[in-house]
Amino acid sequence: MYRQLILITFLLLAGTLGSRAQEVNDLDAIDSMLVAIGDSLAADTVIPKVEAPEPSIVVHDIPQETKSLKDMARWQPNPKRALWLALVFPGGGQIYNRKYWKLPIVYGGFIGCFYAMNWNNTMYKDYSQAYVDLVDKDPGTQSYNQFLHLGRQITTDSEKKYWTDIFKKRKDKFRRWRDLSFFVLVGVYALSVIDAYVDAELSNFDISKDLSLKLEPTILNNRSSNNPIDGSSLGLQCSLNF
């Protein structure tokens, strides 16, 4: 009886162990299958290579206004071209040198000279005609009356001589002023030409930063041939360093 029970128990244990071993074998087969599938997927899958982006250099464009200002700062006029432009066209040298603030001075001088020439020439012609009308003996020519006071007439020889001298002096004066206005006009033109040339020439002139003016006391020698006694005095000396 006991032997049968032991035999039955042993058989049950053997069956249980066999089933457990079969399960373990099945799990090992599944694991090996999963490992094989994983290896095949790893072999077929290509992992893309991520490259680091190259550094890009951003060039900022210089504004057009800044470029134009730098070009104007570096621009240097040609003295010969400024001279010829000033000779051909009054004020052209100043325009070429970009010194526009000088144009009112130049053209103001020309306008003033032309006005003075015209006014003095008109007065010269009027007084000349009055002088001629007063000297001649034609009673029909009396343009000089416009220079007399209202209602006044030249009746005596002394009055005629007096007004003749006045008209002669005035016509000579206005003729002289007319001619002087013309020479002033030529001078303004010459100054505009010289200014344009010198301004263009000095645009390349470099002034040193060491430019300085020094005042210091000094001893002056007052010896002269007429004074045999040697003498000296204290003075002030001015020196310019550049």
Tab-separated table of C-alpha atoms in Angstrom:
chain	number	residue	atom	x	y	z
A	1	MET	CA	0.000	0.000	0.000
A	2	TYR	CA	2.707	2.431	0.958
A	3	ARG	CA	4.722	1.442	-2.043
A	4	GLN	CA	1.824	2.254	-4.359
A	5	LEU	CA	1.357	5.666	-2.795
A	6	ILE	CA	5.049	6.444	-3.113
A	7	LEU	CA	5.011	5.316	-6.724
A	8	ILE	CA	1.981	7.458	-7.511
A	9	THR	CA	3.574	10.477	-5.813
A	10	PHE	CA	6.807	9.988	-7.735
A	11	LEU	CA	4.935	9.792	-11.001
A	12	LEU	CA	3.075	12.998	-10.232
A	13	LEU	CA	6.284	14.787	-9.368
A	14	ALA	CA	7.944	13.539	-12.521
A	15	GLY	CA	5.051	14.734	-14.623
A	16	THR	CA	5.127	18.130	-12.953
A	17	LEU	CA	8.863	18.498	-13.436
A	18	GLY	CA	8.550	17.443	-17.070
A	19	SER	CA	5.900	20.038	-17.727
A	20	ARG	CA	8.042	22.688	-16.025
A	21	ALA	CA	11.040	21.677	-18.092
A	22	GLN	CA	8.934	21.858	-21.242
A	23	GLU	CA	7.757	25.331	-20.263
A	24	VAL	CA	11.353	26.425	-19.611
A	25	ASN	CA	12.396	25.032	-22.983
A	26	ASP	CA	9.536	26.897	-24.643
A	27	LEU	CA	10.554	30.179	-22.934
A	28	ASP	CA	14.156	29.750	-24.005
A	29	ALA	CA	13.016	29.145	-27.587
A	30	ILE	CA	10.874	32.298	-27.512
A	31	ASP	CA	13.758	34.346	-26.080
A	32	SER	CA	16.140	33.089	-28.726
A	33	MET	CA	13.566	33.880	-31.405
A	34	LEU	CA	13.123	37.472	-30.094
A	35	VAL	CA	16.896	37.961	-29.980
A	36	ALA	CA	17.184	36.767	-33.593
A	37	ILE	CA	14.388	39.082	-34.710
A	38	GLY	CA	16.034	41.988	-32.878
A	39	ASP	CA	19.397	41.291	-34.518
A	40	SER	CA	17.817	41.167	-37.969
A	41	LEU	CA	15.979	44.446	-37.399
A	42	ALA	CA	19.150	46.072	-36.146
A	43	ALA	CA	21.033	44.898	-39.211
A	44	ASP	CA	18.375	46.180	-41.626
A	45	THR	CA	17.699	49.516	-39.926
A	46	VAL	CA	19.986	52.399	-40.961
A	47	ILE	CA	20.258	55.153	-38.359
A	48	PRO	CA	20.607	58.526	-40.133
A	49	LYS	CA	23.716	60.522	-39.251
A	50	VAL	CA	22.916	63.880	-37.758
A	51	GLU	CA	25.500	66.437	-38.766
A	52	ALA	CA	26.075	69.609	-36.841
A	53	PRO	CA	25.023	72.737	-38.765
A	54	GLU	CA	27.861	74.790	-40.167
A	55	PRO	CA	28.220	78.257	-38.659
A	56	SER	CA	26.799	80.846	-41.023
A	57	ILE	CA	28.410	84.254	-41.367
A	58	VAL	CA	25.853	87.053	-41.535
A	59	VAL	CA	27.082	90.099	-43.403
A	60	HIS	CA	25.147	93.165	-42.485
A	61	ASP	CA	24.855	95.637	-45.313
A	62	ILE	CA	26.123	99.130	-44.531
A	63	PRO	CA	23.322	101.643	-44.949
A	64	GLN	CA	23.538	103.734	-48.106
A	65	GLU	CA	23.484	106.947	-46.100
A	66	THR	CA	26.535	105.881	-44.063
A	67	LYS	CA	28.392	104.963	-47.267
A	68	SER	CA	27.631	108.322	-48.822
A	69	LEU	CA	28.811	110.165	-45.710
A	70	LYS	CA	32.076	108.217	-45.720
A	71	ASP	CA	32.567	108.890	-49.412
A	72	MET	CA	32.033	112.619	-48.845
A	73	ALA	CA	34.511	112.567	-45.971
A	74	ARG	CA	37.155	110.859	-48.117
A	75	TRP	CA	36.432	112.948	-51.220
A	76	GLN	CA	39.126	115.451	-52.181
A	77	PRO	CA	38.660	118.054	-54.924
A	78	ASN	CA	41.085	118.588	-57.792
A	79	PRO	CA	42.564	122.132	-57.640
A	80	LYS	CA	42.946	122.473	-61.428
A	81	ARG	CA	39.387	121.383	-62.094
A	82	ALA	CA	38.099	123.777	-59.435
A	83	LEU	CA	40.117	126.595	-61.074
A	84	TRP	CA	38.738	125.981	-64.559
A	85	LEU	CA	35.169	125.644	-63.325
A	86	ALA	CA	35.462	128.935	-61.430
A	87	LEU	CA	36.861	130.648	-64.548
A	88	VAL	CA	34.149	129.359	-66.869
A	89	PHE	CA	31.168	129.652	-64.515
A	90	PRO	CA	31.190	132.099	-61.558
A	91	GLY	CA	30.611	130.078	-58.406
A	92	GLY	CA	31.273	126.790	-60.198
A	93	GLY	CA	34.449	126.219	-58.209
A	94	GLN	CA	32.596	126.593	-54.917
A	95	ILE	CA	29.930	124.145	-56.101
A	96	TYR	CA	32.624	121.660	-57.147
A	97	ASN	CA	34.365	122.010	-53.766
A	98	ARG	CA	30.978	121.434	-52.081
A	99	LYS	CA	31.235	124.726	-50.206
A	100	TYR	CA	27.673	125.749	-50.888
A	101	TRP	CA	27.575	128.284	-48.058
A	102	LYS	CA	29.926	130.518	-50.076
A	103	LEU	CA	27.500	130.854	-52.994
A	104	PRO	CA	25.364	133.607	-51.371
A	105	ILE	CA	28.550	135.621	-50.761
A	106	VAL	CA	29.792	135.217	-54.340
A	107	TYR	CA	26.481	135.896	-56.059
A	108	GLY	CA	25.639	138.645	-53.574
A	109	GLY	CA	28.850	140.407	-54.580
A	110	PHE	CA	28.033	140.063	-58.282
A	111	ILE	CA	24.473	141.311	-57.848
A	112	GLY	CA	25.626	144.265	-55.748
A	113	CYS	CA	28.244	145.257	-58.311
A	114	PHE	CA	25.787	145.039	-61.217
A	115	TYR	CA	23.250	147.113	-59.327
A	116	ALA	CA	25.854	149.780	-58.491
A	117	MET	CA	27.030	149.902	-62.105
A	118	ASN	CA	23.491	150.303	-63.426
A	119	TRP	CA	22.482	152.970	-60.909
A	120	ASN	CA	25.676	155.020	-61.289
A	121	ASN	CA	25.457	154.803	-65.078
A	122	THR	CA	21.844	156.047	-65.009
A	123	MET	CA	22.752	159.000	-62.791
A	124	TYR	CA	25.772	159.772	-64.962
A	125	LYS	CA	23.609	159.931	-68.095
A	126	ASP	CA	21.005	162.156	-66.420
A	127	TYR	CA	23.540	164.663	-65.122
A	128	SER	CA	25.450	164.610	-68.395
A	129	GLN	CA	22.285	165.469	-70.322
A	130	ALA	CA	21.428	168.212	-67.826
A	131	TYR	CA	24.917	169.657	-68.147
A	132	VAL	CA	24.717	169.630	-71.959
A	133	ASP	CA	21.255	171.238	-71.928
A	134	LEU	CA	22.421	173.924	-69.541
A	135	VAL	CA	25.534	174.767	-71.526
A	136	ASP	CA	23.913	175.022	-74.933
A	137	LYS	CA	21.779	178.017	-75.806
A	138	ASP	CA	18.737	176.079	-76.990
A	139	PRO	CA	15.714	177.090	-74.851
A	140	GLY	CA	13.887	173.900	-75.861
A	141	THR	CA	16.298	171.653	-73.985
A	142	GLN	CA	15.708	172.109	-70.283
A	143	SER	CA	16.140	168.637	-68.778
A	144	TYR	CA	18.118	170.206	-65.942
A	145	ASN	CA	14.872	171.548	-64.438
A	146	GLN	CA	14.164	168.098	-62.918
A	147	PHE	CA	17.152	168.623	-60.599
A	148	LEU	CA	16.017	172.051	-59.445
A	149	HIS	CA	13.570	172.790	-56.677
A	150	LEU	CA	9.881	173.048	-57.579
A	151	GLY	CA	9.165	176.199	-59.482
A	152	ARG	CA	12.725	177.430	-59.506
A	153	GLN	CA	14.241	178.841	-62.702
A	154	ILE	CA	17.769	179.704	-63.758
A	155	THR	CA	17.593	183.312	-64.803
A	156	THR	CA	20.984	184.911	-64.135
A	157	ASP	CA	24.427	184.044	-65.416
A	158	SER	CA	25.727	183.492	-61.899
A	159	GLU	CA	23.046	180.870	-61.250
A	160	LYS	CA	23.803	179.266	-64.597
A	161	LYS	CA	27.509	179.096	-63.759
A	162	TYR	CA	26.727	177.684	-60.299
A	163	TRP	CA	24.507	174.895	-61.620
A	164	THR	CA	26.877	174.171	-64.477
A	165	ASP	CA	29.687	173.455	-61.986
A	166	ILE	CA	27.361	171.273	-59.894
A	167	PHE	CA	26.192	169.200	-62.866
A	168	LYS	CA	29.747	168.782	-64.097
A	169	LYS	CA	31.004	167.600	-60.707
A	170	ARG	CA	28.104	165.192	-60.257
A	171	LYS	CA	28.378	163.628	-63.705
A	172	ASP	CA	32.119	163.122	-63.159
A	173	LYS	CA	31.451	161.635	-59.733
A	174	PHE	CA	28.879	159.131	-60.972
A	175	ARG	CA	31.081	158.182	-63.921
A	176	ARG	CA	33.940	157.495	-61.512
A	177	TRP	CA	31.692	155.414	-59.293
A	178	ARG	CA	30.410	153.482	-62.305
A	179	ASP	CA	33.954	152.631	-63.372
A	180	LEU	CA	34.850	151.726	-59.793
A	181	SER	CA	31.873	149.354	-59.639
A	182	PHE	CA	33.164	147.604	-62.741
A	183	PHE	CA	36.609	147.098	-61.182
A	184	VAL	CA	34.999	145.827	-57.981
A	185	LEU	CA	33.040	143.331	-60.092
A	186	VAL	CA	36.278	142.114	-61.656
A	187	GLY	CA	37.779	141.850	-58.167
A	188	VAL	CA	34.870	139.762	-56.891
A	189	TYR	CA	35.251	137.446	-59.885
A	190	ALA	CA	39.006	137.120	-59.290
A	191	LEU	CA	38.475	136.430	-55.572
A	192	SER	CA	35.942	133.696	-56.342
A	193	VAL	CA	38.443	132.020	-58.668
A	194	ILE	CA	41.295	132.295	-56.144
A	195	ASP	CA	39.066	131.047	-53.328
A	196	ALA	CA	38.010	127.982	-55.330
A	197	TYR	CA	41.613	127.079	-56.179
A	198	VAL	CA	43.019	127.681	-52.690
A	199	ASP	CA	40.144	125.836	-51.042
A	200	ALA	CA	40.697	122.786	-53.247
A	201	GLU	CA	44.460	122.968	-52.672
A	202	LEU	CA	44.150	123.197	-48.894
A	203	SER	CA	41.759	120.245	-48.727
A	204	ASN	CA	44.857	117.999	-48.847
A	205	PHE	CA	46.752	120.106	-46.309
A	206	ASP	CA	47.426	118.229	-43.084
A	207	ILE	CA	47.625	120.391	-39.969
A	208	SER	CA	49.725	118.859	-37.233
A	209	LYS	CA	48.189	118.336	-33.809
A	210	ASP	CA	51.328	119.865	-32.244
A	211	LEU	CA	50.412	123.324	-33.515
A	212	SER	CA	50.890	125.695	-30.578
A	213	LEU	CA	51.575	129.323	-29.781
A	214	LYS	CA	53.908	130.176	-26.924
A	215	LEU	CA	54.523	133.544	-25.284
A	216	GLU	CA	57.591	133.886	-23.089
A	217	PRO	CA	59.721	136.715	-21.734
A	218	THR	CA	63.047	137.509	-23.364
A	219	ILE	CA	65.906	139.992	-23.082
A	220	LEU	CA	66.260	142.492	-25.934
A	221	ASN	CA	69.611	143.989	-26.854
A	222	ASN	CA	69.387	147.757	-27.320
A	223	ARG	CA	72.993	148.337	-28.463
A	224	SER	CA	73.288	150.818	-31.352
A	225	SER	CA	76.088	152.561	-33.155
A	226	ASN	CA	75.063	155.967	-31.737
A	227	ASN	CA	74.897	154.706	-28.188
A	228	PRO	CA	78.202	153.186	-27.065
A	229	ILE	CA	76.751	152.174	-23.707
A	230	ASP	CA	75.589	148.587	-23.734
A	231	GLY	CA	71.985	148.230	-22.613
A	232	SER	CA	69.278	145.632	-22.518
A	233	SER	CA	65.588	145.529	-21.781
A	234	LEU	CA	62.964	142.962	-20.960
A	235	GLY	CA	60.483	142.046	-23.688
A	236	LEU	CA	57.931	139.435	-24.757
A	237	GLN	CA	58.726	136.759	-27.381
A	238	CYS	CA	56.112	134.954	-29.446
A	239	SER	CA	56.976	131.517	-30.900
A	240	LEU	CA	54.848	129.288	-33.128
A	241	ASN	CA	55.466	125.536	-33.199
A	242	PHE	CA	54.072	123.362	-35.981
